[in-house]
mmCIF file of C-alpha atoms in Angstrom:
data_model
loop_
_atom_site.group_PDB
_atom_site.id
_atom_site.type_symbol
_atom_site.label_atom_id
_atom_site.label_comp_id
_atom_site.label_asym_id
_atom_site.label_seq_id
_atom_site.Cartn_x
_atom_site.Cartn_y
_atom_site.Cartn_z
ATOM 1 C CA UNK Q 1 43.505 4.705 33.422
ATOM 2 C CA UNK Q 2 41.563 7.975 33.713
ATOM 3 C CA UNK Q 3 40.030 7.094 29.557
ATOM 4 C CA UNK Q 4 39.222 3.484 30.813
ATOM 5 C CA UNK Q 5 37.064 4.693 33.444
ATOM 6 C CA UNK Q 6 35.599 7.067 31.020
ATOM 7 C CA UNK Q 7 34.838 4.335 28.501
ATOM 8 C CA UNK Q 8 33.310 2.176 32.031
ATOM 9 C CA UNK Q 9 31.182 4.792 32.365
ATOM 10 C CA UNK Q 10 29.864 5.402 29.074
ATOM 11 C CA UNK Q 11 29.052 2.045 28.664
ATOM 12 C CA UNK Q 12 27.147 1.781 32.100
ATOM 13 C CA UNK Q 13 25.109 4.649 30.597
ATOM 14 C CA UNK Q 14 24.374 3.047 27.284
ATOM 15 C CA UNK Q 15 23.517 -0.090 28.741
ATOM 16 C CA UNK Q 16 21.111 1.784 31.713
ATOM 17 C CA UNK Q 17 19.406 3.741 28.525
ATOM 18 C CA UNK Q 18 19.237 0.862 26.390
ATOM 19 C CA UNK Q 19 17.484 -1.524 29.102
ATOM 20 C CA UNK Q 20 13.609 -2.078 28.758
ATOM 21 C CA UNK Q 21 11.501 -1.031 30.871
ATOM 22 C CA UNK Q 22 9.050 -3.759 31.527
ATOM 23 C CA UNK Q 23 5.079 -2.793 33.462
ATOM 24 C CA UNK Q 24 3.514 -5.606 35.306
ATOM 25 C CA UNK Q 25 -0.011 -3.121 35.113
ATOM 26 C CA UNK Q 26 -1.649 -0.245 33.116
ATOM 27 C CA UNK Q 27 -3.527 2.102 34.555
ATOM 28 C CA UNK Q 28 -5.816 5.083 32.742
ATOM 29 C CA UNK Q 29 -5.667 8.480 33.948
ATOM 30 C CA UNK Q 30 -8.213 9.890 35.950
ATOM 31 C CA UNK Q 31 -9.194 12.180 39.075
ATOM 32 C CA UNK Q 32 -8.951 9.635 41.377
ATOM 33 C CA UNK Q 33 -7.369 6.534 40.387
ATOM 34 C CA UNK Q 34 -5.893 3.653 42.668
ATOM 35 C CA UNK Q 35 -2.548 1.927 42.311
ATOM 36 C CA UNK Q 36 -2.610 -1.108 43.868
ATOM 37 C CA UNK Q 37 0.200 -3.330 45.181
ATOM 38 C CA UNK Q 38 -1.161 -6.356 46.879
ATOM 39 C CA UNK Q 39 1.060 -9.397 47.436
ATOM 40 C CA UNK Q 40 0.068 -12.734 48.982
ATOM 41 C CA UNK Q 41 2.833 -12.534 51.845
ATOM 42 C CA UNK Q 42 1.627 -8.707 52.368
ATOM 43 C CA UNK Q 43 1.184 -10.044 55.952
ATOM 44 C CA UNK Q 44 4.960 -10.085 56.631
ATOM 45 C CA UNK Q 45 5.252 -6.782 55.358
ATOM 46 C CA UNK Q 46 8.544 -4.941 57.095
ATOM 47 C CA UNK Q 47 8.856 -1.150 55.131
ATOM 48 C CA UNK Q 48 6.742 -0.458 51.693
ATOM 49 C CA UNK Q 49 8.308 2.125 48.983
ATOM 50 C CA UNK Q 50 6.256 4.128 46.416
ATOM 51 C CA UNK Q 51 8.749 5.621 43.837
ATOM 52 C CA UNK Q 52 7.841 7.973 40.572
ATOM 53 C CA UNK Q 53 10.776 6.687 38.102
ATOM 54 C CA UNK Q 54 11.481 9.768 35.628
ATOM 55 C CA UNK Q 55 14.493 8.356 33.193
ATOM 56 C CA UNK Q 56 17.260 7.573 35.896
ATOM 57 C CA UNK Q 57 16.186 8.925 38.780
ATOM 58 C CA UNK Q 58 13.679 8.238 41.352
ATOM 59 C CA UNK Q 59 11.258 10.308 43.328
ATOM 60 C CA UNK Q 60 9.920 9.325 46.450
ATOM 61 C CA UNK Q 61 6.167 9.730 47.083
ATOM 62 C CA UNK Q 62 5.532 7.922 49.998
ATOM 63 C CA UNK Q 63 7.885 5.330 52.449
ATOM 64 C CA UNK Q 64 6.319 3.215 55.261
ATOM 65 C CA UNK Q 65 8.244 1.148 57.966
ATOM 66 C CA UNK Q 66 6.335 -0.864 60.314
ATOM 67 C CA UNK Q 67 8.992 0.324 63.025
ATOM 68 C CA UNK Q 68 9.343 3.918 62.188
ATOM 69 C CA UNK Q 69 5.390 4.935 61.292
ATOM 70 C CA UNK Q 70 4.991 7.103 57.647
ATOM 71 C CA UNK Q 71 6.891 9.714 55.648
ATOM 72 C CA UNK Q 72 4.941 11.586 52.641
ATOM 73 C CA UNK Q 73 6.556 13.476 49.785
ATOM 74 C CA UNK Q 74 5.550 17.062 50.038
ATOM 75 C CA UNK Q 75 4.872 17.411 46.733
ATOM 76 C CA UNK Q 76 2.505 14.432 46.426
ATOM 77 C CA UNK Q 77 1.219 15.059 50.069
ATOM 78 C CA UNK Q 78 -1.967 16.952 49.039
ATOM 79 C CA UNK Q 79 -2.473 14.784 46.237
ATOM 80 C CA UNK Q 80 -2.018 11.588 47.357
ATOM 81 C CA UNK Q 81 -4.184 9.101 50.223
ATOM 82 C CA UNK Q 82 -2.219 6.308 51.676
ATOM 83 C CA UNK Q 83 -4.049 4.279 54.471
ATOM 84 C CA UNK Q 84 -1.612 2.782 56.190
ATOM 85 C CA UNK Q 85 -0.536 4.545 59.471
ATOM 86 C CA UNK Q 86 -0.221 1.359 61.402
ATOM 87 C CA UNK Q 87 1.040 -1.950 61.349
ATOM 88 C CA UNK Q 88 -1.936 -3.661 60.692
ATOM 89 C CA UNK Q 89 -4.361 -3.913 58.088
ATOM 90 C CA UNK Q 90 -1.961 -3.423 56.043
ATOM 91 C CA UNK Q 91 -3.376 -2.290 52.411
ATOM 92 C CA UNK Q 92 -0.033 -0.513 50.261
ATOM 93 C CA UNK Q 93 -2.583 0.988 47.699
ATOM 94 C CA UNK Q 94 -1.605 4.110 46.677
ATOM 95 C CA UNK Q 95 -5.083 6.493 46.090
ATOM 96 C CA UNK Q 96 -4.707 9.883 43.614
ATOM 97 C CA UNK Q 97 -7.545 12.571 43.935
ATOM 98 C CA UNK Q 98 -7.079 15.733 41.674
ATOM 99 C CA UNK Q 99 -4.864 13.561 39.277
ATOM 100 C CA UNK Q 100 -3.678 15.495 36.122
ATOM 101 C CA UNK Q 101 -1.622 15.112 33.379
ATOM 102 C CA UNK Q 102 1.633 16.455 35.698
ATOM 103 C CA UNK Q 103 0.871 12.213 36.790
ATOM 104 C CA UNK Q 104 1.099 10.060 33.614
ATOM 105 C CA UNK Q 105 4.293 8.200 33.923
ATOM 106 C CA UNK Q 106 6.075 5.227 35.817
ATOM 107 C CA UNK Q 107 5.337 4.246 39.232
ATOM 108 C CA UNK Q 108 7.311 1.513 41.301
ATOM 109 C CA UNK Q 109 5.970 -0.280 44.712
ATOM 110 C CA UNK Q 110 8.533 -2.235 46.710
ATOM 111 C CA UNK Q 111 7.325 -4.706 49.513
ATOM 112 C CA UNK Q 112 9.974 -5.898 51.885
ATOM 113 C CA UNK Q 113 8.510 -9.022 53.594
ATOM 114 C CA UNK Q 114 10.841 -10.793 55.770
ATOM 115 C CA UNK Q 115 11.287 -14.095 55.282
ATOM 116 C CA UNK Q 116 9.995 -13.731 51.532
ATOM 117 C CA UNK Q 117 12.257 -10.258 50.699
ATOM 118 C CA UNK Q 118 11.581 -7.927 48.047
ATOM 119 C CA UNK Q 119 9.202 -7.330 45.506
ATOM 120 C CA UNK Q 120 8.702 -4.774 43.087
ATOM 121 C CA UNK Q 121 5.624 -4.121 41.024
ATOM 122 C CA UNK Q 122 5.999 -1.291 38.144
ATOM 123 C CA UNK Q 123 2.100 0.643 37.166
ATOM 124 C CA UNK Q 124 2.334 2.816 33.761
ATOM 125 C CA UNK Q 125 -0.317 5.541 34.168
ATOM 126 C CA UNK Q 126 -1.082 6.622 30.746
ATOM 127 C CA UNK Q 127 -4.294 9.096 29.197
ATOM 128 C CA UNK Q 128 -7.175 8.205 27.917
ATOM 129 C CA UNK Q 129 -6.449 7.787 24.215
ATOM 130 C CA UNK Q 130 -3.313 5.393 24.663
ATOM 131 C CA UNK Q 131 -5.565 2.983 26.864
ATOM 132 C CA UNK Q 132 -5.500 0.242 24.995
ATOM 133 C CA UNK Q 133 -8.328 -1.679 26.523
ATOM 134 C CA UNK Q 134 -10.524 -2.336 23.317
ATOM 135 C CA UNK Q 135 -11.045 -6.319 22.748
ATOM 136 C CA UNK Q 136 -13.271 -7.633 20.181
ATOM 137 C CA UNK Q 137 -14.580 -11.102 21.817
ATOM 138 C CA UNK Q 138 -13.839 -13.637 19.970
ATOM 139 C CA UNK Q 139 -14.956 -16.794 22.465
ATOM 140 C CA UNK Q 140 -16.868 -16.977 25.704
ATOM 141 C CA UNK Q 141 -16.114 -19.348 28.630
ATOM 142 C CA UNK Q 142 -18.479 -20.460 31.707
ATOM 143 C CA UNK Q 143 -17.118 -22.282 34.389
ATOM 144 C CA UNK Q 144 -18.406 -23.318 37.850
ATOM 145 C CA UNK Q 145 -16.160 -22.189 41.086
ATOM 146 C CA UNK Q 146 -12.878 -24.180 41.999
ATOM 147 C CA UNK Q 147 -12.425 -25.416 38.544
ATOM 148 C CA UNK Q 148 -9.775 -24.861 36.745
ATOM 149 C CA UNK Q 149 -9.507 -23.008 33.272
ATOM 150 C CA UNK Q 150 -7.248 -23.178 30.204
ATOM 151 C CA UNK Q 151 -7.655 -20.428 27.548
ATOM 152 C CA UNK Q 152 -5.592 -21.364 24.255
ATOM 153 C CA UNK Q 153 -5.090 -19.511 21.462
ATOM 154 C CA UNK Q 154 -3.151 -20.267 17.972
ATOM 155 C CA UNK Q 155 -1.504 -17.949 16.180
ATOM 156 C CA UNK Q 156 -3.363 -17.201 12.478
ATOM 157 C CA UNK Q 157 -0.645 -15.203 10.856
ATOM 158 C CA UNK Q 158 1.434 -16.777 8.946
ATOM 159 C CA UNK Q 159 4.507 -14.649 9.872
ATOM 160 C CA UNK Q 160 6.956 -15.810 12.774
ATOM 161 C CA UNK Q 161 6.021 -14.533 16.261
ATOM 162 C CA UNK Q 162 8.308 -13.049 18.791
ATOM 163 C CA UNK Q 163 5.795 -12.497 21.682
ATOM 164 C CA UNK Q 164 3.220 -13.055 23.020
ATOM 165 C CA UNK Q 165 1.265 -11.471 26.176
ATOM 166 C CA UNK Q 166 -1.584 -12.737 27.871
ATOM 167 C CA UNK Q 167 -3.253 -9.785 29.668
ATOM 168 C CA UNK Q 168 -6.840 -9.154 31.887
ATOM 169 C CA UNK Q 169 -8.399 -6.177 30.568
ATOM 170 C CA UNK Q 170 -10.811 -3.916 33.005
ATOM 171 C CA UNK Q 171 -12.189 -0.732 32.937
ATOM 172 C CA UNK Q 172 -9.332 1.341 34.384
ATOM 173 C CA UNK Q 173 -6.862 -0.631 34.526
ATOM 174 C CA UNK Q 174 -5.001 -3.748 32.366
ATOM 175 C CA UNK Q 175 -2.989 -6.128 34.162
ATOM 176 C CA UNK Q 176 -0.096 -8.372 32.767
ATOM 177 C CA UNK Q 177 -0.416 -12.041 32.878
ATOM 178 C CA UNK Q 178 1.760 -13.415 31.003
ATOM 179 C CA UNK Q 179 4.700 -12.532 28.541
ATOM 180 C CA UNK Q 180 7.043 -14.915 26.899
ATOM 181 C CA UNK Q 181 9.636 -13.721 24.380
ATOM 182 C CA UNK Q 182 9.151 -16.515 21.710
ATOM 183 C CA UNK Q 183 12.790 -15.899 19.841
ATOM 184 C CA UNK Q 184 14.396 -16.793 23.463
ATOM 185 C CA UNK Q 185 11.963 -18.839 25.113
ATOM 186 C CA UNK Q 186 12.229 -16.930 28.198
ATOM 187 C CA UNK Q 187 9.226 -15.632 30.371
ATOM 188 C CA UNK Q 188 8.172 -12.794 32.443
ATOM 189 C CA UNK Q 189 7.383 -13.314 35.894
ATOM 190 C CA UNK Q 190 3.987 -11.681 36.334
ATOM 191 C CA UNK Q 191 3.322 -9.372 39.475
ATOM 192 C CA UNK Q 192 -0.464 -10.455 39.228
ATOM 193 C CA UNK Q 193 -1.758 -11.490 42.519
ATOM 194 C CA UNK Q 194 -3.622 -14.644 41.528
ATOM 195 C CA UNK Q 195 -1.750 -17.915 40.875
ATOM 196 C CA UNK Q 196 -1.811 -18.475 37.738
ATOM 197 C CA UNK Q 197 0.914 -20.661 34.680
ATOM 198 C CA UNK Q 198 1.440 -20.359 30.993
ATOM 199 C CA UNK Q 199 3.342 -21.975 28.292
ATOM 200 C CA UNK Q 200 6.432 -20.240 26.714
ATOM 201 C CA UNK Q 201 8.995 -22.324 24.274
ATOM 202 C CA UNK Q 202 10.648 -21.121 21.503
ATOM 203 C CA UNK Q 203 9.143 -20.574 18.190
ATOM 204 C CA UNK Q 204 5.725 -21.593 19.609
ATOM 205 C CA UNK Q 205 2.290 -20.539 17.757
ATOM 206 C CA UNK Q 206 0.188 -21.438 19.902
ATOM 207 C CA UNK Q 207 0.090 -20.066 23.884
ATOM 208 C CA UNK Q 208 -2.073 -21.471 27.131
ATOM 209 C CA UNK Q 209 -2.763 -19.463 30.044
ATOM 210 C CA UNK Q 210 -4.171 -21.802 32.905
ATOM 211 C CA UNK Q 211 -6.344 -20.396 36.056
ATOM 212 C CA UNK Q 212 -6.550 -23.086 38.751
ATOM 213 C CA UNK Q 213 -8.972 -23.293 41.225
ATOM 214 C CA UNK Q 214 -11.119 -19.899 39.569
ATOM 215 C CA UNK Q 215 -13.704 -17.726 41.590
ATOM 216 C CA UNK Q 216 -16.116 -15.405 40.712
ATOM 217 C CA UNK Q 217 -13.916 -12.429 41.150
ATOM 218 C CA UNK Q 218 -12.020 -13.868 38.294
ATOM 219 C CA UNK Q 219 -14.285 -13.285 36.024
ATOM 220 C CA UNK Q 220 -14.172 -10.975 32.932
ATOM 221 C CA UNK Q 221 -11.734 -10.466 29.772
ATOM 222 C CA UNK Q 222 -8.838 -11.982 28.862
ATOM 223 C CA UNK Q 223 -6.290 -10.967 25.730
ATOM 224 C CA UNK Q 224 -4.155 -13.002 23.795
ATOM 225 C CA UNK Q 225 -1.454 -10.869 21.393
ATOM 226 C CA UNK Q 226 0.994 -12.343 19.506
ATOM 227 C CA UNK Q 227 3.474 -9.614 17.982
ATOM 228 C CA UNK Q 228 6.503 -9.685 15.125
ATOM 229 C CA UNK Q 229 9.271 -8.113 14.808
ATOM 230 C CA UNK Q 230 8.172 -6.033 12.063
ATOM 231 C CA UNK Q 231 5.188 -4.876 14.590
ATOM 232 C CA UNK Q 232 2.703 -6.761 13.113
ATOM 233 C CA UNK Q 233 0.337 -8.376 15.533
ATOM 234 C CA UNK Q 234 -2.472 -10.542 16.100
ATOM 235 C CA UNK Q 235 -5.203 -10.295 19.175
ATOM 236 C CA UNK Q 236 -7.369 -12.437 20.507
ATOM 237 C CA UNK Q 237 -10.091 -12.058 23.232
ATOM 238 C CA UNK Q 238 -12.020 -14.500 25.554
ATOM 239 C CA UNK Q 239 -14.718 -13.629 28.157
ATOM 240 C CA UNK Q 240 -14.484 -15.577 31.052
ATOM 241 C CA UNK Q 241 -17.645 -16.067 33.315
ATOM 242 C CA UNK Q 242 -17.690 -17.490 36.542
ATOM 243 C CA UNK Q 243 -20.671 -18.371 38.151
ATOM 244 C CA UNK Q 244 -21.026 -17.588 41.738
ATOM 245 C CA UNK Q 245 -23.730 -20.825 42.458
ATOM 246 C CA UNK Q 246 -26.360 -19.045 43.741
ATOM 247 C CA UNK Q 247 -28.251 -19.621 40.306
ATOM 248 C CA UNK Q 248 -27.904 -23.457 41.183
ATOM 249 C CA UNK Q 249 -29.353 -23.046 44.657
ATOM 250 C CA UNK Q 250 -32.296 -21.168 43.298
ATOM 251 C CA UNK Q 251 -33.181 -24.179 40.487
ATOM 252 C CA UNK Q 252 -32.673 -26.592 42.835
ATOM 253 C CA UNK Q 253 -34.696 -25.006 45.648
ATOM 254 C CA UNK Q 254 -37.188 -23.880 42.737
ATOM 255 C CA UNK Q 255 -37.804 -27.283 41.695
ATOM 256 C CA UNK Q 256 -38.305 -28.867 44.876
ATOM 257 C CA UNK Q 257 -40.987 -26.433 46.011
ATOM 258 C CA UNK Q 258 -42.668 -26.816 42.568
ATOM 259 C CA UNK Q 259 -42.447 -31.078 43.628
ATOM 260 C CA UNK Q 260 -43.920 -30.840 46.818
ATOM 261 C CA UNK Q 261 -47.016 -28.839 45.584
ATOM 262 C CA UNK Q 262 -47.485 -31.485 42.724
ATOM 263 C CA UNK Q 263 -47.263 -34.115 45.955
ATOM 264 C CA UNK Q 264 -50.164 -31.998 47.544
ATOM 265 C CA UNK Q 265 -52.333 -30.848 44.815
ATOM 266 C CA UNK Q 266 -52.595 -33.942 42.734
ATOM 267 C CA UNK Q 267 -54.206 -36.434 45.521
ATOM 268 C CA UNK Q 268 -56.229 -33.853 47.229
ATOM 269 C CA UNK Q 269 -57.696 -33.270 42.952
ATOM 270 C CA UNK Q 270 -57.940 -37.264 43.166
ATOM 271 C CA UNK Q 271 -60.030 -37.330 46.540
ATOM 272 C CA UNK Q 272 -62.369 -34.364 45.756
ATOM 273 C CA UNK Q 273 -63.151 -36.196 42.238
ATOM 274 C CA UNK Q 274 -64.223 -39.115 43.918
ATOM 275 C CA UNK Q 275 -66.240 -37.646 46.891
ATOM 276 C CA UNK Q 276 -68.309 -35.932 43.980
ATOM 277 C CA UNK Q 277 -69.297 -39.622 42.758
ATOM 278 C CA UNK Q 278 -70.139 -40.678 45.619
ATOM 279 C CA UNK Q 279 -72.664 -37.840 46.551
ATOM 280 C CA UNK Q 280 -75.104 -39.388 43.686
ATOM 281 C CA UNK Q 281 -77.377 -41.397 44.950
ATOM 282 C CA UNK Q 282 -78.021 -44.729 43.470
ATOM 283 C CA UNK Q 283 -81.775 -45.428 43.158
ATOM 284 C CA UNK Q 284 -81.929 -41.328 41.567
ATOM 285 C CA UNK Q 285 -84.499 -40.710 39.081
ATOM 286 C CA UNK Q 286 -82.439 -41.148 36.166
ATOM 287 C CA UNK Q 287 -82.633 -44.732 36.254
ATOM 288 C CA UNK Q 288 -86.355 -45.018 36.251
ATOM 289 C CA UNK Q 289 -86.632 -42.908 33.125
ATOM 290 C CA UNK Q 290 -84.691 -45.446 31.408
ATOM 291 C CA UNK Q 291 -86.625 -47.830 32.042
ATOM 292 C CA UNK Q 292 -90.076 -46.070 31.318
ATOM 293 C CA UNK Q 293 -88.332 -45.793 28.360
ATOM 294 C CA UNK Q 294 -88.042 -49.827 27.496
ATOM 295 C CA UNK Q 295 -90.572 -51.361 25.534
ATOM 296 C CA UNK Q 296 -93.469 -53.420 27.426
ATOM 297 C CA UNK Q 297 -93.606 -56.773 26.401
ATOM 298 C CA UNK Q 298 -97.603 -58.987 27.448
ATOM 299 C CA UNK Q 299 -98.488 -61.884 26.962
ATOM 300 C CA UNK Q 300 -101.956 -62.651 25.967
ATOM 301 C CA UNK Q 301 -103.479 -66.023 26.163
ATOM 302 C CA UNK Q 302 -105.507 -66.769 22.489
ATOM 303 C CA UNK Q 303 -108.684 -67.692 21.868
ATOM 304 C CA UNK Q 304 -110.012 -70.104 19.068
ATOM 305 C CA UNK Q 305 -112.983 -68.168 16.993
ATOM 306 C CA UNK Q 306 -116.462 -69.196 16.734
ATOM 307 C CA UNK Q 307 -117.580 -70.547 13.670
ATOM 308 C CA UNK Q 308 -121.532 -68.773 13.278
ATOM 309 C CA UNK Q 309 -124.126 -71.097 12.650
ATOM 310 C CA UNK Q 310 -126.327 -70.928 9.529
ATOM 311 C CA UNK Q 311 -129.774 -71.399 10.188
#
């Protein structure tokens, strides 16, 4: 019984060492960075964990209960800036000033929301020089507000695919879309706040990642990477741009203005044309000189001549 248990345990272990560790956002080190946990129910929020995972265990940073106020970690307390102290706004972003390397790692945020439940959200803080964020652009999309958006991309390789991850990449921070394991057809729920839906069947080479209903705010990068088994991989990037409609407003407003002048300026051209036509008088001096200028036509009775007598 007592080498049973022991072989329980063992494989527990193997199985909690062997399990992936999946992050729903990236985030680059810095001084002060901001790990954000928003969630559209936030409003029901009950109690909000921040955890620093290190292998097995977990270290509390920071707890919050709605009932039972705050409770910092004393060794994050100096380093750390968490607004919430009461119920309401509630924001459960977690703020780092005087960040260091002592801070790269895994971070978990749990949201109990009652009716909704729990939620967890995982951020990998990583340096500078594994921030993946570089993205060749390879198309550009512009869509008006409240539209909704499809970015597609193919696969170009000709080797089998086993993922693929869609991904929005910022300047301090990427955030996971999408990811669909291709050899199972199974996909990863994203944490990302916005609603968003993407195609995921097996053995597919070609992924879509549709935005409904897109704002402004939406706008910027998105990344398409396809990856083998072999680690191979193929990337693909697409700038979306949103436009906020102001620009509209403007052109319209622009070329009404630019209407109603043409309205006002071409008749008062017309009536100050003719009222310079009509200033010349008729009898003026120009006609007379034309006709001093005609030839005079007399005519002269004739004569018969005298014959002169010859004496």
């Amino acid at each position: 019984m007592d080498y049973l248990t022991f072989f329980l345990a063992l494989l527990l272990m193997h199985e909690g060492l062997c399990k992936e560790v999946f992050w729903d956002t990236t985030v680059q080190l810095s001084k002060t960075m901001a790990l954000e946990c928003m969630h559209p129910s936030i409003d029901t929020l009950t109690q909000l964990e921040w955890v620093r995972m290190k292998g097995q265990n977990k270290e509390n940073i920071v707890i919050f209960s709605t009932i039972y106020g705050m409770k910092e970690s004393e060794t994050y307390k100096d380093r750390i800036h968490f607004p919430n102290s009461t119920m309401t706004p509630v924001n459960p972003t977690l703020f780092f000033h005087n960040a260091s390397e002592a801070d790269v790692g895994l971070y978990s945020c749990t949201l109990y929301m009652f009716p909704f439940g729990v939620w967890t959200k995982t951020i990998q803080v990583v340096q500078s020089e594994s921030f993946d964020k570089a993205a060749t652009l390879n198309s550009e999309i512009v869509s008006a507000p409240g539209q909704k958006v499809t970015l597609m991309y193919e696969l170009q390789k000709n080797w089998t695919a086993q993922q693929v991850t869609w991904e929005r990449v910022q300047a301090q921070q990427i955030d996971v879309l999408s990811l669909c394991n291709l050899s199972q057809g199974r996909n990863y729920t994203s944490k990302y706040l916005r609603e968003l839906w993407s195609t995921c069947s097996q053995g597919s080479r070609t992924s879509l990642l549709v935005l409904p209903g897109v704002l402004p705010t939406d706008s910027g990068i998105y990344r398409c990477r396809f990856e083998s088994s072999t680690g191979e991989n193929d990337t693909f990037a697409i700038r979306l741009t949103v436009t906020d409609g102001k620009s509209n407003i403007l052109f319209v407003a622009g070329g009404t203005v630019l209407l109603l002048l043409a309205i006002l300026i071409i008749p008062t051209i017309f009536i100050s044309c003719r009222a310079a036509n009509n200033y010349r008088s008729p009898t003026s001096t120009n006609g007379s000189m034309d006709d001093a200028g005609d030839e005079i036509y007399v005519n002269y009775p004739t004569f018969p001549r005298r014959q002169k007598t010859t004496v």
